[in-house]
XYZ file of C-alpha atoms in Angstrom:
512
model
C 0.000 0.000 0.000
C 0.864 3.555 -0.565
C 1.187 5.831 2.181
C 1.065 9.297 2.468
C 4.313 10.036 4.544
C 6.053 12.448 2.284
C 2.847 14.916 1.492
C 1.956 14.809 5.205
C 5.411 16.293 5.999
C 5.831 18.628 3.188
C 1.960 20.137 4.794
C 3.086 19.994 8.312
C 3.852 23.572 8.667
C 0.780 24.009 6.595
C -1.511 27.203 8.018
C -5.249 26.495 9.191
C -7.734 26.391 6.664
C -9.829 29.683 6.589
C -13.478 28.254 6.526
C -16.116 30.574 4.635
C -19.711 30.017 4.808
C -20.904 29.014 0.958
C -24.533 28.391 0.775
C -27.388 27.046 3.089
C -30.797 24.925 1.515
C -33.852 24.507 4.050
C -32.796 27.529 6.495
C -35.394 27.810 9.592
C -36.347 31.285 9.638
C -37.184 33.018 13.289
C -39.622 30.805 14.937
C -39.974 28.206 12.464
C -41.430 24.677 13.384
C -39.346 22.624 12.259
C -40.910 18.677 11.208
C -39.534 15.808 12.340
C -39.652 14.494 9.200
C -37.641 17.070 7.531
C -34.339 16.784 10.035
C -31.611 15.206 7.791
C -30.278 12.145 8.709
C -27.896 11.021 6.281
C -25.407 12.521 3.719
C -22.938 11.720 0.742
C -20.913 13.441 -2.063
C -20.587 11.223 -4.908
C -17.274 9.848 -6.200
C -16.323 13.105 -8.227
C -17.822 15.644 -6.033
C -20.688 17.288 -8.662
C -23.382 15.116 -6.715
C -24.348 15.255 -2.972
C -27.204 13.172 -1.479
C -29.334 13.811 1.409
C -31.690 11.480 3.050
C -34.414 12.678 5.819
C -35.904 11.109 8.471
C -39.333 10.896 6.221
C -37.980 8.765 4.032
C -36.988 11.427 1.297
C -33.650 11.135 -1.071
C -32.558 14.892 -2.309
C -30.323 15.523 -4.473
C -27.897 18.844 -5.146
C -25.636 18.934 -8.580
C -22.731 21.242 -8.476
C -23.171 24.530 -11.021
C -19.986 26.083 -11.291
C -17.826 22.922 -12.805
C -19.420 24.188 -16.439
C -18.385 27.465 -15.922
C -14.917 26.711 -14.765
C -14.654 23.968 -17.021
C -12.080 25.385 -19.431
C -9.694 26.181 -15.668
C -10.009 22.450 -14.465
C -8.387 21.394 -17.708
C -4.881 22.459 -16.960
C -5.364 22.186 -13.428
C -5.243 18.907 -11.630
C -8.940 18.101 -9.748
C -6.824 17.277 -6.340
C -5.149 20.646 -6.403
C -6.159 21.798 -2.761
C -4.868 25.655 -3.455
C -7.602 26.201 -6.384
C -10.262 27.624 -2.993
C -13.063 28.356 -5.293
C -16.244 29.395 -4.342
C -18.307 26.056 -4.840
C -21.817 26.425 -5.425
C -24.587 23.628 -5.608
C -28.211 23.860 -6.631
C -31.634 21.749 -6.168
C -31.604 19.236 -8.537
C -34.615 16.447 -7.444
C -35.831 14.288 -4.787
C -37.979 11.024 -4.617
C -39.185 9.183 -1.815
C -37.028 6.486 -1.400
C -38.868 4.878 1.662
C -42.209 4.426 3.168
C -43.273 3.666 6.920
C -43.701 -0.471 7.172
C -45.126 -2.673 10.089
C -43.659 -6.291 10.248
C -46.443 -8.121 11.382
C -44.849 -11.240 12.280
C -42.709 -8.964 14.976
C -45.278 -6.429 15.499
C -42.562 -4.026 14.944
C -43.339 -0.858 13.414
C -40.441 0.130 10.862
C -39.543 3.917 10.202
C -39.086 5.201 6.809
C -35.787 7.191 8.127
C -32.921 7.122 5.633
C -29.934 5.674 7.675
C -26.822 5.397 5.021
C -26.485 6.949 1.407
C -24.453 5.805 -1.290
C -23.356 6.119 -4.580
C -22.319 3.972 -7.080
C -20.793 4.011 -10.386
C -22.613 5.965 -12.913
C -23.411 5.085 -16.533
C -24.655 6.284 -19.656
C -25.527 9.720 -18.162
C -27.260 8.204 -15.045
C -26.755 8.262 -11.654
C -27.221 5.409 -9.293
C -26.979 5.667 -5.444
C -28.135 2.875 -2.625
C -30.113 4.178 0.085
C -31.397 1.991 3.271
C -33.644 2.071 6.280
C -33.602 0.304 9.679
C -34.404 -2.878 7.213
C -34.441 -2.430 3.631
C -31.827 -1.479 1.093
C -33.007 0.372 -2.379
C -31.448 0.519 -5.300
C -31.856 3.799 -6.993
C -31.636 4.849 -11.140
C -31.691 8.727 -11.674
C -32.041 9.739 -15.107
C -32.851 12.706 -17.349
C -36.487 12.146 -19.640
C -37.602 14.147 -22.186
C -40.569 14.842 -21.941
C -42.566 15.013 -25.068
C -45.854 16.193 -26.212
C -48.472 16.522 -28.730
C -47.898 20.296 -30.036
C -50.153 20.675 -33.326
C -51.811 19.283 -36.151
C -49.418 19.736 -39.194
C -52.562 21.080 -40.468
C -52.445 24.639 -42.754
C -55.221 26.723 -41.576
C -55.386 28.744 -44.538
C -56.128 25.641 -46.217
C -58.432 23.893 -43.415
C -61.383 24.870 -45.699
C -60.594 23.228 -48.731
C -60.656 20.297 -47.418
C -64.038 18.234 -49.042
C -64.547 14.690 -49.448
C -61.527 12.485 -49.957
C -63.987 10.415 -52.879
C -67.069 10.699 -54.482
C -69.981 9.098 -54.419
C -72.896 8.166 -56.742
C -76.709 8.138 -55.584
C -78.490 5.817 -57.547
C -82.415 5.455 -57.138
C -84.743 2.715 -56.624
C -88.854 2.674 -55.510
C -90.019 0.212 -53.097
C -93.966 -1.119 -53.775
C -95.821 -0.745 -50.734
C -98.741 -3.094 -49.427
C -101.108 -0.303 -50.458
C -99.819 -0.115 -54.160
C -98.538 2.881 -53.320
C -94.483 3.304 -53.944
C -91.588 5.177 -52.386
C -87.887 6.231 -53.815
C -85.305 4.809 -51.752
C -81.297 6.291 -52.510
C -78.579 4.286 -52.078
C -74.945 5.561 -51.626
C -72.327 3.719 -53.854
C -68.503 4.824 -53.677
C -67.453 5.352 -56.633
C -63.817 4.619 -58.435
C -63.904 8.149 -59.518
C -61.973 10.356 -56.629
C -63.277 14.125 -56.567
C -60.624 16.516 -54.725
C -61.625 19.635 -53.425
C -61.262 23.074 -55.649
C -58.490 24.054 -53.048
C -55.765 21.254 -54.408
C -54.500 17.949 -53.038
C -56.172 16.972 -49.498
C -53.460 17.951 -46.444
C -53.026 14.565 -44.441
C -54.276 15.217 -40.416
C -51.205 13.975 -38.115
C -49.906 15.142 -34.984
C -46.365 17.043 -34.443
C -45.013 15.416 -31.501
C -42.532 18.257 -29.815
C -39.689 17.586 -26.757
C -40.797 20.915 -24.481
C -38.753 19.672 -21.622
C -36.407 17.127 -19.496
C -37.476 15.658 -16.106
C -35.264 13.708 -13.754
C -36.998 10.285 -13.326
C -36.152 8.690 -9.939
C -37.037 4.893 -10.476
C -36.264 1.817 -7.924
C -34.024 -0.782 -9.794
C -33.892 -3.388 -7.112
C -34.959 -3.985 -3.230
C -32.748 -5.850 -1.068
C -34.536 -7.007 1.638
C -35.356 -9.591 4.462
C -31.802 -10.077 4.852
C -31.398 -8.508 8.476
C -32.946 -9.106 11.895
C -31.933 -6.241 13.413
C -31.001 -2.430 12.180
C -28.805 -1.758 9.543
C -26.693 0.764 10.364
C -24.317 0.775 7.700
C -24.200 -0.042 3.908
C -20.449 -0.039 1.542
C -19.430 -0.204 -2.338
C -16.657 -2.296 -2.857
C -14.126 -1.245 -5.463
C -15.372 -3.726 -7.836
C -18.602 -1.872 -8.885
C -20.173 -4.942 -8.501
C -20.386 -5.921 -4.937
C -21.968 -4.170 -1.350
C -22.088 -5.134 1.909
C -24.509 -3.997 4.681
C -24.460 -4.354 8.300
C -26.532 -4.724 11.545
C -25.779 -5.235 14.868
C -24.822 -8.797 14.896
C -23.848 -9.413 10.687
C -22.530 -8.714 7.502
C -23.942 -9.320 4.667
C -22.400 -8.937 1.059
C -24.557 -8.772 -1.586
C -24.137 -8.348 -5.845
C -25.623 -4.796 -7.083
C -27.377 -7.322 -9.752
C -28.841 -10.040 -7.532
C -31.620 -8.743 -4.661
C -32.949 -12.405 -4.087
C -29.933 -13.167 -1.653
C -26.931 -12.728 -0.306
C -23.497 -13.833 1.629
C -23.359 -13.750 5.746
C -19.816 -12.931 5.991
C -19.356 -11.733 9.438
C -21.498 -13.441 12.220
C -20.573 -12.168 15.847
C -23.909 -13.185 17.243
C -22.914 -15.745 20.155
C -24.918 -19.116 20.820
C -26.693 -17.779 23.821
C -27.406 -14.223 23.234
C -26.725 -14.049 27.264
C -23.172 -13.777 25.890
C -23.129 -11.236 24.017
C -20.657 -8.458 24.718
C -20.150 -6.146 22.061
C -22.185 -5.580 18.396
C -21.451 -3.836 15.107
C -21.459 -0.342 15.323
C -20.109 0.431 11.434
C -18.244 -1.160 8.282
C -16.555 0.033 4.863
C -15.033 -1.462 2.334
C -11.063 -0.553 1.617
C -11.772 1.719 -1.181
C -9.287 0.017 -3.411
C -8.800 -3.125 -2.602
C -11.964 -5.378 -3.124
C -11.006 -8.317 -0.712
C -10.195 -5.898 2.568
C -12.985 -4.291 4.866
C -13.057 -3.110 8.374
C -15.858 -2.698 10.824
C -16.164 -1.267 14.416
C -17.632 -2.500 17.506
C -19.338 -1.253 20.510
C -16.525 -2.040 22.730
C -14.031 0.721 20.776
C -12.054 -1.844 18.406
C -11.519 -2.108 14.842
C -11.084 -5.050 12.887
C -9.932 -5.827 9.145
C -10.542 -8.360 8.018
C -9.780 -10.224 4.223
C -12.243 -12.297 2.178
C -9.730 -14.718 0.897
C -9.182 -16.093 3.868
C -12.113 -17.580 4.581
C -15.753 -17.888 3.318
C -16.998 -16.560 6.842
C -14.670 -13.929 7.945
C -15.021 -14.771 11.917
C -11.230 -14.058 12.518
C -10.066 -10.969 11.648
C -6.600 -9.950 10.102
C -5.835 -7.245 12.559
C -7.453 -5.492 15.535
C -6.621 -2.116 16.724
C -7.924 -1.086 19.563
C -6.725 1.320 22.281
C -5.459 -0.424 26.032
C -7.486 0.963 28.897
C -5.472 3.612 31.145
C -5.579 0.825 34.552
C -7.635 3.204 37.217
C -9.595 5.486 34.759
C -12.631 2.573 34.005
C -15.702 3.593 35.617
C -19.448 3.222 34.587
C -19.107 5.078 31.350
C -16.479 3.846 30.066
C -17.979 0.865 27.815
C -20.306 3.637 26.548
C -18.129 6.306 25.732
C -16.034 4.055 23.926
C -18.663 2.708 21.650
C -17.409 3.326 17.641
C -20.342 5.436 16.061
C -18.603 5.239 12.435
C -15.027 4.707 10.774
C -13.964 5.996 7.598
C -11.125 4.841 5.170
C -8.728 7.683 4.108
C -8.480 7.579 0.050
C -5.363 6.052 0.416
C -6.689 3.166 2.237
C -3.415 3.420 4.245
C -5.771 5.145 7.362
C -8.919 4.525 9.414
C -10.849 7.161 11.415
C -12.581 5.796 13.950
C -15.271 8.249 15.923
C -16.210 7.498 19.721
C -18.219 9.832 21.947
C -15.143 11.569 22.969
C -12.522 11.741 20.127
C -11.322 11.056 16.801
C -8.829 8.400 16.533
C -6.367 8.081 13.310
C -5.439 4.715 12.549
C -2.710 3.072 10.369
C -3.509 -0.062 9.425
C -0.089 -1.103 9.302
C 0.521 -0.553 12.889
C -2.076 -1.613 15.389
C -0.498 -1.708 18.429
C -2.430 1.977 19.014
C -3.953 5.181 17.405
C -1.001 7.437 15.228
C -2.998 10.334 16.580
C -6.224 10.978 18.758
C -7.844 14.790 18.813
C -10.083 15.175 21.789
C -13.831 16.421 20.845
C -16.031 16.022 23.968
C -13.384 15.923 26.504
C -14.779 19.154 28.305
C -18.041 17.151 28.811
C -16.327 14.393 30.934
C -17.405 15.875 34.216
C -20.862 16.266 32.796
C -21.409 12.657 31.888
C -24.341 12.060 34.325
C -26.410 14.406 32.777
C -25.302 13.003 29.205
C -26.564 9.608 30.224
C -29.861 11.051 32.000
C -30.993 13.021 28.778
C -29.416 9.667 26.184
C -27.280 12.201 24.592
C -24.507 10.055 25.592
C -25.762 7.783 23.052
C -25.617 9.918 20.139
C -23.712 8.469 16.526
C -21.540 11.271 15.653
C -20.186 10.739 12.083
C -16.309 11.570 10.764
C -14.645 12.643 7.570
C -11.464 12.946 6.478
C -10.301 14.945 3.606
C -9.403 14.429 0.039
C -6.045 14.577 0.437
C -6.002 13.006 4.019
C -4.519 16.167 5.697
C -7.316 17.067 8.093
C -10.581 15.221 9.640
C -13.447 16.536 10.674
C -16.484 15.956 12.571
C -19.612 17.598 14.420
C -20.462 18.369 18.065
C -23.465 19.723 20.104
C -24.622 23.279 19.813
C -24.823 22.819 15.872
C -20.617 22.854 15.671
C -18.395 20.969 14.133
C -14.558 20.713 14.488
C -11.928 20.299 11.681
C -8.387 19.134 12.548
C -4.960 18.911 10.794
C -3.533 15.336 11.057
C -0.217 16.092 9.323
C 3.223 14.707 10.825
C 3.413 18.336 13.141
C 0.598 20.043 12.179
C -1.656 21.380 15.504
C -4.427 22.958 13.625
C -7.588 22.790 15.835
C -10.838 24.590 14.575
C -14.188 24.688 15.878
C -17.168 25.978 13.176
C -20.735 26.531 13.755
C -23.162 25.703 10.988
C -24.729 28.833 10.546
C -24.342 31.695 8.132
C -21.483 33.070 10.140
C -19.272 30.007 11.011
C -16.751 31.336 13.105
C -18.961 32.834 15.866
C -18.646 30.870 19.074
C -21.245 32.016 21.317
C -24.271 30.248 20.246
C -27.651 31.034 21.011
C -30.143 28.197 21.797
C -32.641 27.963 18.427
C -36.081 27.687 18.450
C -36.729 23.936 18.414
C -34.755 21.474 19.726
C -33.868 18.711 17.183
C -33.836 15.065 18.789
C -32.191 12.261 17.272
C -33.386 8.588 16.931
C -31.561 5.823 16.880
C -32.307 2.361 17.135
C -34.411 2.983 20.667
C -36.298 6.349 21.085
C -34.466 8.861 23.304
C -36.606 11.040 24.387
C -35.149 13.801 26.501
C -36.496 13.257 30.104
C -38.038 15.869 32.119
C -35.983 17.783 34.181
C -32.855 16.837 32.530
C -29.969 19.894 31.977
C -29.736 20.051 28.427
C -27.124 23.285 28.872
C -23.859 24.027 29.811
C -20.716 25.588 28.836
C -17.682 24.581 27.268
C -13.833 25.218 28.757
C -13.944 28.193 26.581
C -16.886 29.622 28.818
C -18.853 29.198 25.481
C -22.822 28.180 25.729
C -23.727 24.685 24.334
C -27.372 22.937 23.762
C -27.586 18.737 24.099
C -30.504 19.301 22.049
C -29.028 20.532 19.240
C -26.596 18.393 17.353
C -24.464 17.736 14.492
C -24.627 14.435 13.420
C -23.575 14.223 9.858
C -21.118 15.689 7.842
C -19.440 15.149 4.262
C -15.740 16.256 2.492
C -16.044 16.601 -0.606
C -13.813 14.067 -2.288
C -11.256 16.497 -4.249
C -11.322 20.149 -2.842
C -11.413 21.478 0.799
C -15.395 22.150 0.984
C -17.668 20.442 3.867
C -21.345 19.880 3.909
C -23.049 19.663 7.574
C -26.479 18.717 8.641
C -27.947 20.859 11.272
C -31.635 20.091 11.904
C -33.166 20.373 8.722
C -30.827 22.058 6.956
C -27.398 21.852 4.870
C -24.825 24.180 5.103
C -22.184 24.172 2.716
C -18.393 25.786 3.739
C -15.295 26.280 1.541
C -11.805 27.015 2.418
């Protein structure tokens, strides 16, 4: 594998990035109920960054396309797409959504099973078309997006002028006959014969009647090309391309499943942790990726703080992994939190596939998967909350999934907090760049100010925040901070130094 030694130190002296506020879609204005269904709960920039997916907790896909690669089309030519000193202004626009899942009851469990989007997406696209997976707490779509003309009857080819002149196509001849009543009397009956002879109107040659069928518009057609389901007992809480194009896997708490983009009538258990008596049980599946190069390599996380890799070709069921990294406990620092804090909420392989970031309730850990006897670096997010975990675990917000990123060019990670911020740091060989963002029009303000409605997450359980629990506090900086407000998922966009965040309902875009 190649790792990214040399770039990291030629950046490690590197500056922090200047974050600018770029654009915001669904902004609450002063007062604003906000729906549950409309909080966003998942989100993903496709492969070349044009594309970014949002999924809701009502079951609704959106989609944003990037505007300004056309216009700037002739400057990407002679400049390479990774170039990280380019800092233009991105800009993204509306582009469609479709409803991607609808509320289900399984009767046999009498569970009721939300339409909330967990995990976006994308896979390869083709022939002008894009194609993205999306998944619920149980079923996995398979999505075809596509531009239609749409095409309609204009107008007769019809002349006016000569609409007129139109007469009979042929002639006909009346010929005349008498019918002999009972009373002797008679009466002329006429009978219409066609004749050979074909009379044309005095205007000319008869105009032939057909209809001009004109393309007025396109429309993006959202349609479902396959649904993977009854494959999971329990929630799915994450779903991976492989490198291949061909292949995905998607997890629960317990398994992994692989499955072929082509096939939805079954697929391949390839990681089983569920133990023969379920009083056993000690840790589940918290999140899994595929190495984004190599096809036979993924990794998954566990509630316990570990990370595994594991290789296909090993084995047919992958129940012994290749490596573990975890993190040895401190001796005298366990106490009843610490199993929870340390719970993975999501890992994410660096392009390079040389790294891991792993995301706990506390910190960001950087992993190199050629060294697991501990964490290359760990950047403390919630470590000013530590003496405030009592009221975390009375109001469930110590059970929030926080997601991660990392950058294009694997130089900096980032990831969200409470309060609506998010924090972006510099993980070069020497680099101690450390910056905290809110998602708001003004990202660099710290004080925060409590908005109008408080946006709760659901997970697997419904936390509901209980009465009388603080759901305030302040921060080591003195600044104000809101449990109830939360930044759960955020995306880097694959090539350039731009973020998108989820805050509530809406998306903020930033640029550096």
């Amino acid at each position: 594998m190649n790792g990214g030694g040399d770039g990291a130190s030629a950046s490690a002296a590197a500056a922090p990035l200047d974050w600018k506020f770029s654009q915001v879609f669904g902004e609450r204005t002063a007062g604003e109920e906000v729906q549950e269904v409309d909080i966003i709960s998942a989100i993903e920039f496709d492969r070349t960054g044009d594309h970014l997916a949002t999924g809701d907790r009502g079951g609704r896909v959106v989609l944003f396309e990037r505007t300004d690669v056309r216009e700037h089309a002739a400057d990407r030519r002679d400049i390479e797409r990774t170039d990280y000193s380019i800092g233009k202004h991105p800009e993204f626009r509306y582009k469609t959504e479709f409803q991607s899942h609808e509320p289900e009851f399984d009767y046999l469990k009498s569970l009721e099973i939300e339409e909330k989007i967990n995990k976006i997406r994308w896979c390869q696209a083709a022939n002008g078309a894009l194609f993205l997976l999306s998944t619920n707490d149980k079923t996995i779509k398979y999505w075809k997006v596509q531009e239609k003309k749409v095409k309609k009857v204009c107008e007769m080819n019809l002349d006016p002028s000569k609409a007129m002149g139109n007469g009979p196509v042929a002639g006909s001849v009346s010929t005349g006959s008498k019918n002999c009543l009972a009373n002797g009397g008679c009466k002329e009956r006429t009978t219409n014969y066609p004749s050979n002879d074909i009379l044309f109107p005095s205007g000319g040659f008869p105009s032939l009647k057909l209809p001009t069928v004109v393309t007025h518009e396109t429309s993006l057609m959202a349609r479902c090309r396959r649904v993977y389901a009854h494959a999971h007992d329990y929630h799915i809480n994450s779903i991976s391309n492989n490198s291949d194009g061909e292949t995905f896997i998607s997890a629960d708490d317990l398994r992994i499943n692989l499955w072929n983009l082509e096939i939805s009538s079954q697929s391949f258990n390839i990681v089983d942790v569920k133990p023969a008596n379920m009083e056993d049980l000690t840790e589940v599946i918290t999140s899994a990726e595929f190495h984004p190069t190599h096809c036979n390599m993924l990794a998954y996380s566990s509630s316990k703080g570990s990370v595994r890799l594991i290789d296909m070709r090993q084995s047919a069921l992958c129940d012994t992994h290749s490596k573990l990294f975890e993190e040895q406990e401190t001796p005298g620092s366990r106490s009843f939190f610490t199993e929870i804090i340390a719970s993975i909420s999501d890992i994410k392989f660096a392009k390079d596939g040389r790294h891991i970031l792993s995301r706990d309730y506390m910190t960001l850990k950087l992993w190199d998967i050629n060294m697991d006897s501990g964490p290359v670096a760990t950047f403390q997010v919630h470590e000013y909350l530590r003496p405030r975990l009592c009221d975390l675990y009375e109001n469930d917000s110590i059970f929030d999934k926080f997601e991660c990123c990392l950058s294009g060019d694997g130089r900096r990670v980032a990831t969200g907090s409470y309060s609506n911020l998010f924090r972006v740091f510099g993980c070069s060989e020497g680099s101690t760049e450390s910056t905290t963002l809110e998602a708001s029009k003004n990202p660099t303000r710290r004080q925060v100010q409590n908005p109008t409605r408080p946006a709760r997450s659901l997970g697997s359980l419904p936390r509901v925040l209980r009465r009388g629990a603080d759901t305030s506090g302040t921060d080591t900086n003195g600044n104000g901070f809101d449990f109830t407000t939360k930044l759960l998922h955020l995306a880097w966009h694959p090539t350039e130094n731009s973020l998108a965040c989820a805050a509530s309902n809406s998306l903020y875009m930033y640029y550096a």
